[in-house]
């Protein structure tokens, strides 16, 4: 079933539209990075070209609006690309047929697994395109908006490592981004199982994501999404742990509704 679910995504017009939108955002971010670096007046207080990884989309160092769109609307992108198909399939009787064929538990686990994995492609490829373009046009950049000149004691361990190993840092944070988006997708999928109404899930998932994890300082998810920022390991670990309940509580409730309670599907 996992293979057939991925085939659904690849054949979905909505998924391709979302994919193209994310690529456009990633390429636009690279364009602005190149534009900024080609105009010295924009960074006249620093010396040299900024590092390609530092100027990447996920670092948000130069086009904060684009990274806001990318992050804030991610529940909408994930819903449109895959998660909201459950409600339509349920109304058409496809879900009932699949559950009869393979069982409720296997159906639930397969849908959850696909929901977690597909953002690695949907979100990962645009980000790889972004860093690839940056690396070509900003090759040799060693500047980090002047942060590399800070005293060692003012940097913190994460910042010191990031400046000395920018590409390693970039790919570590990209992986963390993809894991978080995978868990966000799982949350969206499970909310669809629970409420069986896309309008409610669109509103609720966006409220949880933006209202709690981007608006609350106590649950700020940005610590784990954005590299080259002055915070240390405890903030990153706490941000990750703070987001886990949203994914796993919704999964537990959805599992109860779909598998144990055997709600109408």
PDB file of C-alpha atoms in Angstrom:
ATOM      1  CA  UNK A   1       0.000   0.000   0.000  1.00  0.00           C
ATOM      2  CA  UNK A   2       2.880   2.375   0.690  1.00  0.00           C
ATOM      3  CA  UNK A   3       3.953   2.190  -2.943  1.00  0.00           C
ATOM      4  CA  UNK A   4       0.391   2.834  -4.159  1.00  0.00           C
ATOM      5  CA  UNK A   5       0.080   5.818  -1.812  1.00  0.00           C
ATOM      6  CA  UNK A   6       3.256   7.366  -3.216  1.00  0.00           C
ATOM      7  CA  UNK A   7       1.943   6.755  -6.736  1.00  0.00           C
ATOM      8  CA  UNK A   8      -1.185   8.705  -5.759  1.00  0.00           C
ATOM      9  CA  UNK A   9       1.005  11.622  -4.732  1.00  0.00           C
ATOM     10  CA  UNK A  10       3.044  11.492  -7.944  1.00  0.00           C
ATOM     11  CA  UNK A  11      -0.166  11.470 -10.004  1.00  0.00           C
ATOM     12  CA  UNK A  12      -1.847  14.231  -7.995  1.00  0.00           C
ATOM     13  CA  UNK A  13      -2.161  17.615  -9.703  1.00  0.00           C
ATOM     14  CA  UNK A  14      -2.428  19.309  -6.316  1.00  0.00           C
ATOM     15  CA  UNK A  15       0.806  17.703  -5.152  1.00  0.00           C
ATOM     16  CA  UNK A  16       2.618  18.879  -8.283  1.00  0.00           C
ATOM     17  CA  UNK A  17       1.237  22.408  -7.880  1.00  0.00           C
ATOM     18  CA  UNK A  18       2.489  22.518  -4.288  1.00  0.00           C
ATOM     19  CA  UNK A  19       5.854  21.100  -5.398  1.00  0.00           C
ATOM     20  CA  UNK A  20       6.220  23.784  -8.084  1.00  0.00           C
ATOM     21  CA  UNK A  21       5.268  26.520  -5.603  1.00  0.00           C
ATOM     22  CA  UNK A  22       7.942  25.348  -3.174  1.00  0.00           C
ATOM     23  CA  UNK A  23      10.531  25.238  -5.972  1.00  0.00           C
ATOM     24  CA  UNK A  24       9.563  28.776  -7.012  1.00  0.00           C
ATOM     25  CA  UNK A  25      10.048  29.955  -3.416  1.00  0.00           C
ATOM     26  CA  UNK A  26      13.435  28.215  -3.232  1.00  0.00           C
ATOM     27  CA  UNK A  27      14.654  29.635  -6.561  1.00  0.00           C
ATOM     28  CA  UNK A  28      13.345  33.115  -5.680  1.00  0.00           C
ATOM     29  CA  UNK A  29      15.268  32.928  -2.419  1.00  0.00           C
ATOM     30  CA  UNK A  30      18.450  32.091  -4.338  1.00  0.00           C
ATOM     31  CA  UNK A  31      17.787  34.969  -6.725  1.00  0.00           C
ATOM     32  CA  UNK A  32      17.545  37.431  -3.837  1.00  0.00           C
ATOM     33  CA  UNK A  33      20.671  35.949  -2.246  1.00  0.00           C
ATOM     34  CA  UNK A  34      22.612  36.484  -5.471  1.00  0.00           C
ATOM     35  CA  UNK A  35      21.124  39.977  -5.851  1.00  0.00           C
ATOM     36  CA  UNK A  36      22.136  40.948  -2.308  1.00  0.00           C
ATOM     37  CA  UNK A  37      25.663  39.687  -2.804  1.00  0.00           C
ATOM     38  CA  UNK A  38      26.031  41.423  -6.180  1.00  0.00           C
ATOM     39  CA  UNK A  39      25.203  44.784  -4.583  1.00  0.00           C
ATOM     40  CA  UNK A  40      27.912  45.665  -2.029  1.00  0.00           C
ATOM     41  CA  UNK A  41      25.844  48.553  -0.676  1.00  0.00           C
ATOM     42  CA  UNK A  42      23.454  46.008   0.845  1.00  0.00           C
ATOM     43  CA  UNK A  43      26.250  44.639   3.030  1.00  0.00           C
ATOM     44  CA  UNK A  44      28.674  47.552   3.099  1.00  0.00           C
ATOM     45  CA  UNK A  45      29.460  47.050   6.775  1.00  0.00           C
ATOM     46  CA  UNK A  46      30.909  43.587   6.112  1.00  0.00           C
ATOM     47  CA  UNK A  47      33.787  42.375   3.992  1.00  0.00           C
ATOM     48  CA  UNK A  48      33.515  39.598   1.426  1.00  0.00           C
ATOM     49  CA  UNK A  49      30.774  37.440  -0.028  1.00  0.00           C
ATOM     50  CA  UNK A  50      28.529  35.570   2.370  1.00  0.00           C
ATOM     51  CA  UNK A  51      28.731  31.791   2.530  1.00  0.00           C
ATOM     52  CA  UNK A  52      26.215  29.941   0.266  1.00  0.00           C
ATOM     53  CA  UNK A  53      24.895  27.873   3.190  1.00  0.00           C
ATOM     54  CA  UNK A  54      24.417  31.016   5.278  1.00  0.00           C
ATOM     55  CA  UNK A  55      22.451  32.567   2.404  1.00  0.00           C
ATOM     56  CA  UNK A  56      20.223  29.484   2.005  1.00  0.00           C
ATOM     57  CA  UNK A  57      16.452  29.462   2.315  1.00  0.00           C
ATOM     58  CA  UNK A  58      16.302  27.755   5.703  1.00  0.00           C
ATOM     59  CA  UNK A  59      18.770  30.200   7.242  1.00  0.00           C
ATOM     60  CA  UNK A  60      16.420  33.123   6.529  1.00  0.00           C
ATOM     61  CA  UNK A  61      19.369  35.513   6.469  1.00  0.00           C
ATOM     62  CA  UNK A  62      18.214  37.811   3.658  1.00  0.00           C
ATOM     63  CA  UNK A  63      14.562  37.174   2.624  1.00  0.00           C
ATOM     64  CA  UNK A  64      12.631  36.684   5.823  1.00  0.00           C
ATOM     65  CA  UNK A  65       9.297  36.976   3.985  1.00  0.00           C
ATOM     66  CA  UNK A  66       9.976  33.918   1.833  1.00  0.00           C
ATOM     67  CA  UNK A  67      11.022  31.740   4.761  1.00  0.00           C
ATOM     68  CA  UNK A  68       7.923  32.879   6.652  1.00  0.00           C
ATOM     69  CA  UNK A  69       5.712  31.757   3.758  1.00  0.00           C
ATOM     70  CA  UNK A  70       7.660  28.500   3.532  1.00  0.00           C
ATOM     71  CA  UNK A  71       7.394  27.738   7.250  1.00  0.00           C
ATOM     72  CA  UNK A  72       4.040  29.225   8.218  1.00  0.00           C
ATOM     73  CA  UNK A  73       2.032  27.721   5.360  1.00  0.00           C
ATOM     74  CA  UNK A  74       3.635  24.286   5.549  1.00  0.00           C
ATOM     75  CA  UNK A  75       0.510  22.624   7.062  1.00  0.00           C
ATOM     76  CA  UNK A  76      -1.485  23.914   4.076  1.00  0.00           C
ATOM     77  CA  UNK A  77       1.115  22.631   1.621  1.00  0.00           C
ATOM     78  CA  UNK A  78       1.187  19.199   3.274  1.00  0.00           C
ATOM     79  CA  UNK A  79      -2.586  18.957   3.406  1.00  0.00           C
ATOM     80  CA  UNK A  80      -2.994  19.903  -0.235  1.00  0.00           C
ATOM     81  CA  UNK A  81      -0.247  17.570  -1.405  1.00  0.00           C
ATOM     82  CA  UNK A  82      -1.475  14.446   0.378  1.00  0.00           C
ATOM     83  CA  UNK A  83      -3.139  14.509   3.792  1.00  0.00           C
ATOM     84  CA  UNK A  84      -6.555  15.854   2.786  1.00  0.00           C
ATOM     85  CA  UNK A  85      -7.098  13.017   0.272  1.00  0.00           C
ATOM     86  CA  UNK A  86      -8.310  10.787   3.124  1.00  0.00           C
ATOM     87  CA  UNK A  87     -11.628  12.633   3.439  1.00  0.00           C
ATOM     88  CA  UNK A  88     -12.355  12.372  -0.287  1.00  0.00           C
ATOM     89  CA  UNK A  89     -11.384   8.688  -0.362  1.00  0.00           C
ATOM     90  CA  UNK A  90     -13.596   8.029   2.649  1.00  0.00           C
ATOM     91  CA  UNK A  91     -16.611   9.581   0.936  1.00  0.00           C
ATOM     92  CA  UNK A  92     -15.949   7.541  -2.222  1.00  0.00           C
ATOM     93  CA  UNK A  93     -15.654   4.258  -0.322  1.00  0.00           C
ATOM     94  CA  UNK A  94     -11.970   3.768  -1.152  1.00  0.00           C
ATOM     95  CA  UNK A  95     -10.944   3.784   2.512  1.00  0.00           C
ATOM     96  CA  UNK A  96     -13.468   1.085   3.402  1.00  0.00           C
ATOM     97  CA  UNK A  97     -12.214  -1.099   0.566  1.00  0.00           C
ATOM     98  CA  UNK A  98      -8.581  -0.671   1.636  1.00  0.00           C
ATOM     99  CA  UNK A  99      -9.351  -1.436   5.278  1.00  0.00           C
ATOM    100  CA  UNK A 100     -11.312  -4.537   4.298  1.00  0.00           C
ATOM    101  CA  UNK A 101      -8.414  -5.735   2.160  1.00  0.00           C
ATOM    102  CA  UNK A 102      -5.528  -5.140   4.564  1.00  0.00           C
ATOM    103  CA  UNK A 103      -7.042  -4.429   7.965  1.00  0.00           C
ATOM    104  CA  UNK A 104      -7.491  -1.205   9.891  1.00  0.00           C
ATOM    105  CA  UNK A 105      -4.196  -1.323  11.755  1.00  0.00           C
ATOM    106  CA  UNK A 106      -2.070  -1.849   8.652  1.00  0.00           C
ATOM    107  CA  UNK A 107      -4.059   0.822   6.798  1.00  0.00           C
ATOM    108  CA  UNK A 108      -3.481   3.317   9.601  1.00  0.00           C
ATOM    109  CA  UNK A 109       0.241   2.572   9.896  1.00  0.00           C
ATOM    110  CA  UNK A 110       0.798   2.752   6.134  1.00  0.00           C
ATOM    111  CA  UNK A 111      -0.989   6.098   5.801  1.00  0.00           C
ATOM    112  CA  UNK A 112       0.986   7.465   8.765  1.00  0.00           C
ATOM    113  CA  UNK A 113       4.292   6.222   7.321  1.00  0.00           C
ATOM    114  CA  UNK A 114       3.612   7.841   3.935  1.00  0.00           C
ATOM    115  CA  UNK A 115       2.536  11.071   5.640  1.00  0.00           C
ATOM    116  CA  UNK A 116       5.890  11.150   7.455  1.00  0.00           C
ATOM    117  CA  UNK A 117       8.057  10.238   4.475  1.00  0.00           C
ATOM    118  CA  UNK A 118       6.660  12.248   1.565  1.00  0.00           C
ATOM    119  CA  UNK A 119       7.769  15.683   2.916  1.00  0.00           C
ATOM    120  CA  UNK A 120      11.367  14.470   2.562  1.00  0.00           C
ATOM    121  CA  UNK A 121      10.777  14.618  -1.208  1.00  0.00           C
ATOM    122  CA  UNK A 122       8.288  17.485  -1.354  1.00  0.00           C
ATOM    123  CA  UNK A 123      10.354  19.821   0.821  1.00  0.00           C
ATOM    124  CA  UNK A 124      13.821  18.302   0.462  1.00  0.00           C
ATOM    125  CA  UNK A 125      14.209  18.736  -3.303  1.00  0.00           C
ATOM    126  CA  UNK A 126      13.386  22.491  -3.364  1.00  0.00           C
ATOM    127  CA  UNK A 127      15.906  23.055  -0.575  1.00  0.00           C
ATOM    128  CA  UNK A 128      18.571  21.078  -2.424  1.00  0.00           C
ATOM    129  CA  UNK A 129      17.899  23.161  -5.542  1.00  0.00           C
ATOM    130  CA  UNK A 130      18.293  26.279  -3.407  1.00  0.00           C
ATOM    131  CA  UNK A 131      21.668  25.319  -1.938  1.00  0.00           C
ATOM    132  CA  UNK A 132      22.876  24.056  -5.341  1.00  0.00           C
ATOM    133  CA  UNK A 133      22.173  27.437  -6.995  1.00  0.00           C
ATOM    134  CA  UNK A 134      23.751  29.294  -4.085  1.00  0.00           C
ATOM    135  CA  UNK A 135      26.863  27.142  -4.229  1.00  0.00           C
ATOM    136  CA  UNK A 136      27.334  27.845  -7.932  1.00  0.00           C
ATOM    137  CA  UNK A 137      26.842  31.619  -7.834  1.00  0.00           C
ATOM    138  CA  UNK A 138      28.219  32.364  -4.354  1.00  0.00           C
ATOM    139  CA  UNK A 139      31.103  29.922  -4.511  1.00  0.00           C
ATOM    140  CA  UNK A 140      33.983  30.853  -2.260  1.00  0.00           C
ATOM    141  CA  UNK A 141      31.935  33.000   0.107  1.00  0.00           C
ATOM    142  CA  UNK A 142      33.354  32.907   3.624  1.00  0.00           C
ATOM    143  CA  UNK A 143      31.455  35.727   5.320  1.00  0.00           C
ATOM    144  CA  UNK A 144      28.640  35.186   7.845  1.00  0.00           C
ATOM    145  CA  UNK A 145      27.344  38.761   8.113  1.00  0.00           C
ATOM    146  CA  UNK A 146      30.394  39.545  10.222  1.00  0.00           C
ATOM    147  CA  UNK A 147      29.645  36.908  12.880  1.00  0.00           C
ATOM    148  CA  UNK A 148      32.906  35.114  12.106  1.00  0.00           C
ATOM    149  CA  UNK A 149      34.730  38.096  13.674  1.00  0.00           C
ATOM    150  CA  UNK A 150      33.022  37.671  17.039  1.00  0.00           C
ATOM    151  CA  UNK A 151      35.143  36.570  20.012  1.00  0.00           C
ATOM    152  CA  UNK A 152      35.039  32.812  20.531  1.00  0.00           C
ATOM    153  CA  UNK A 153      33.396  33.144  23.953  1.00  0.00           C
ATOM    154  CA  UNK A 154      30.493  35.133  22.475  1.00  0.00           C
ATOM    155  CA  UNK A 155      29.617  32.564  19.819  1.00  0.00           C
ATOM    156  CA  UNK A 156      28.439  29.542  21.742  1.00  0.00           C
ATOM    157  CA  UNK A 157      29.161  25.972  20.696  1.00  0.00           C
ATOM    158  CA  UNK A 158      26.552  25.748  17.918  1.00  0.00           C
ATOM    159  CA  UNK A 159      27.521  29.031  16.275  1.00  0.00           C
ATOM    160  CA  UNK A 160      31.232  28.220  16.481  1.00  0.00           C
ATOM    161  CA  UNK A 161      30.654  24.844  14.849  1.00  0.00           C
ATOM    162  CA  UNK A 162      28.331  26.382  12.230  1.00  0.00           C
ATOM    163  CA  UNK A 163      30.847  28.978  11.069  1.00  0.00           C
ATOM    164  CA  UNK A 164      33.662  26.427  10.893  1.00  0.00           C
ATOM    165  CA  UNK A 165      31.517  23.732   9.231  1.00  0.00           C
ATOM    166  CA  UNK A 166      28.769  25.607   7.339  1.00  0.00           C
ATOM    167  CA  UNK A 167      27.774  22.854   4.914  1.00  0.00           C
ATOM    168  CA  UNK A 168      27.679  20.169   7.594  1.00  0.00           C
ATOM    169  CA  UNK A 169      25.554  22.520   9.672  1.00  0.00           C
ATOM    170  CA  UNK A 170      23.276  23.188   6.718  1.00  0.00           C
ATOM    171  CA  UNK A 171      22.580  19.519   6.030  1.00  0.00           C
ATOM    172  CA  UNK A 172      22.081  18.712   9.717  1.00  0.00           C
ATOM    173  CA  UNK A 173      19.486  21.473   9.991  1.00  0.00           C
ATOM    174  CA  UNK A 174      17.912  20.484   6.675  1.00  0.00           C
ATOM    175  CA  UNK A 175      17.468  16.954   8.022  1.00  0.00           C
ATOM    176  CA  UNK A 176      15.934  18.355  11.206  1.00  0.00           C
ATOM    177  CA  UNK A 177      13.598  20.494   9.082  1.00  0.00           C
ATOM    178  CA  UNK A 178      12.491  17.419   7.143  1.00  0.00           C
ATOM    179  CA  UNK A 179      11.912  15.396  10.318  1.00  0.00           C
ATOM    180  CA  UNK A 180       9.818  18.210  11.808  1.00  0.00           C
ATOM    181  CA  UNK A 181       7.823  18.561   8.580  1.00  0.00           C
ATOM    182  CA  UNK A 182       7.350  14.793   8.526  1.00  0.00           C
ATOM    183  CA  UNK A 183       5.934  14.916  12.058  1.00  0.00           C
ATOM    184  CA  UNK A 184       3.786  17.908  11.098  1.00  0.00           C
ATOM    185  CA  UNK A 185       2.429  15.911   8.167  1.00  0.00           C
ATOM    186  CA  UNK A 186       1.664  13.002  10.532  1.00  0.00           C
ATOM    187  CA  UNK A 187      -0.239  15.428  12.758  1.00  0.00           C
ATOM    188  CA  UNK A 188      -2.243  16.727   9.789  1.00  0.00           C
ATOM    189  CA  UNK A 189      -3.013  13.195   8.596  1.00  0.00           C
ATOM    190  CA  UNK A 190      -4.150  12.105  12.041  1.00  0.00           C
ATOM    191  CA  UNK A 191      -6.332  15.183  12.470  1.00  0.00           C
ATOM    192  CA  UNK A 192      -8.028  14.139   9.226  1.00  0.00           C
ATOM    193  CA  UNK A 193      -8.649  10.693  10.735  1.00  0.00           C
ATOM    194  CA  UNK A 194     -10.107  12.265  13.874  1.00  0.00           C
ATOM    195  CA  UNK A 195     -12.322  15.048  12.470  1.00  0.00           C
ATOM    196  CA  UNK A 196     -13.036  13.737   8.956  1.00  0.00           C
ATOM    197  CA  UNK A 197     -13.553  17.325   7.799  1.00  0.00           C
ATOM    198  CA  UNK A 198     -10.836  19.092   5.822  1.00  0.00           C
ATOM    199  CA  UNK A 199     -12.088  22.576   6.670  1.00  0.00           C
ATOM    200  CA  UNK A 200     -11.656  21.898  10.371  1.00  0.00           C
ATOM    201  CA  UNK A 201      -8.251  20.282   9.891  1.00  0.00           C
ATOM    202  CA  UNK A 202      -6.900  23.099   7.717  1.00  0.00           C
ATOM    203  CA  UNK A 203      -7.868  25.639  10.376  1.00  0.00           C
ATOM    204  CA  UNK A 204      -6.781  23.528  13.342  1.00  0.00           C
ATOM    205  CA  UNK A 205      -3.427  22.440  11.913  1.00  0.00           C
ATOM    206  CA  UNK A 206      -2.548  26.021  10.961  1.00  0.00           C
ATOM    207  CA  UNK A 207      -3.617  27.254  14.402  1.00  0.00           C
ATOM    208  CA  UNK A 208      -1.492  24.676  16.197  1.00  0.00           C
ATOM    209  CA  UNK A 209       1.525  25.217  13.935  1.00  0.00           C
ATOM    210  CA  UNK A 210       1.550  29.020  13.758  1.00  0.00           C
ATOM    211  CA  UNK A 211      -0.434  29.877  16.877  1.00  0.00           C
ATOM    212  CA  UNK A 212       1.583  27.697  19.255  1.00  0.00           C
ATOM    213  CA  UNK A 213       4.925  26.808  17.702  1.00  0.00           C
ATOM    214  CA  UNK A 214       5.685  30.123  16.001  1.00  0.00           C
ATOM    215  CA  UNK A 215       3.850  32.592  18.234  1.00  0.00           C
ATOM    216  CA  UNK A 216       4.790  31.183  21.633  1.00  0.00           C
ATOM    217  CA  UNK A 217       8.308  31.715  22.916  1.00  0.00           C
ATOM    218  CA  UNK A 218       8.002  28.694  25.214  1.00  0.00           C
ATOM    219  CA  UNK A 219       7.300  26.331  22.300  1.00  0.00           C
ATOM    220  CA  UNK A 220       9.306  28.118  19.584  1.00  0.00           C
ATOM    221  CA  UNK A 221      10.026  25.639  16.795  1.00  0.00           C
ATOM    222  CA  UNK A 222      12.363  28.046  15.027  1.00  0.00           C
ATOM    223  CA  UNK A 223      15.310  26.920  17.157  1.00  0.00           C
ATOM    224  CA  UNK A 224      15.376  23.605  15.315  1.00  0.00           C
ATOM    225  CA  UNK A 225      14.519  24.967  11.849  1.00  0.00           C
ATOM    226  CA  UNK A 226      16.971  27.838  11.410  1.00  0.00           C
ATOM    227  CA  UNK A 227      20.772  27.435  11.335  1.00  0.00           C
ATOM    228  CA  UNK A 228      23.394  30.148  11.908  1.00  0.00           C
ATOM    229  CA  UNK A 229      21.497  31.722  14.794  1.00  0.00           C
ATOM    230  CA  UNK A 230      22.924  32.398  18.243  1.00  0.00           C
ATOM    231  CA  UNK A 231      21.447  29.669  20.435  1.00  0.00           C
ATOM    232  CA  UNK A 232      22.890  26.486  21.849  1.00  0.00           C
ATOM    233  CA  UNK A 233      22.010  22.789  22.079  1.00  0.00           C
ATOM    234  CA  UNK A 234      19.446  22.994  24.935  1.00  0.00           C
ATOM    235  CA  UNK A 235      17.217  25.273  22.834  1.00  0.00           C
ATOM    236  CA  UNK A 236      17.365  22.879  19.874  1.00  0.00           C
ATOM    237  CA  UNK A 237      16.592  19.826  21.998  1.00  0.00           C
ATOM    238  CA  UNK A 238      13.750  21.573  23.828  1.00  0.00           C
ATOM    239  CA  UNK A 239      12.206  22.801  20.568  1.00  0.00           C
ATOM    240  CA  UNK A 240      12.171  19.252  19.217  1.00  0.00           C
ATOM    241  CA  UNK A 241      10.744  17.764  22.406  1.00  0.00           C
ATOM    242  CA  UNK A 242       8.099  20.494  22.597  1.00  0.00           C
ATOM    243  CA  UNK A 243       6.779  19.555  19.158  1.00  0.00           C
ATOM    244  CA  UNK A 244       6.599  15.793  19.727  1.00  0.00           C
ATOM    245  CA  UNK A 245       3.314  15.888  21.719  1.00  0.00           C
ATOM    246  CA  UNK A 246       1.454  17.494  18.805  1.00  0.00           C
ATOM    247  CA  UNK A 247       2.400  14.576  16.562  1.00  0.00           C
ATOM    248  CA  UNK A 248       2.158  11.688  18.992  1.00  0.00           C
ATOM    249  CA  UNK A 249      -0.965  12.746  20.919  1.00  0.00           C
ATOM    250  CA  UNK A 250      -2.855  13.203  17.654  1.00  0.00           C
ATOM    251  CA  UNK A 251      -1.506   9.834  16.471  1.00  0.00           C
ATOM    252  CA  UNK A 252      -2.668   8.091  19.650  1.00  0.00           C
ATOM    253  CA  UNK A 253      -6.164   9.565  19.366  1.00  0.00           C
ATOM    254  CA  UNK A 254      -6.364   8.750  15.664  1.00  0.00           C
ATOM    255  CA  UNK A 255      -5.175   5.173  16.296  1.00  0.00           C
ATOM    256  CA  UNK A 256      -7.898   4.751  18.899  1.00  0.00           C
ATOM    257  CA  UNK A 257     -10.563   6.135  16.555  1.00  0.00           C
ATOM    258  CA  UNK A 258      -9.511   4.155  13.479  1.00  0.00           C
ATOM    259  CA  UNK A 259      -8.217   0.870  14.939  1.00  0.00           C
ATOM    260  CA  UNK A 260      -9.599   0.390  18.440  1.00  0.00           C
ATOM    261  CA  UNK A 261     -12.907   2.225  18.425  1.00  0.00           C
ATOM    262  CA  UNK A 262     -13.447   1.240  14.781  1.00  0.00           C
ATOM    263  CA  UNK A 263     -15.130   4.480  13.760  1.00  0.00           C
ATOM    264  CA  UNK A 264     -16.998   4.523  10.486  1.00  0.00           C
ATOM    265  CA  UNK A 265     -14.453   4.954   7.746  1.00  0.00           C
TER     266      UNK A 265
END
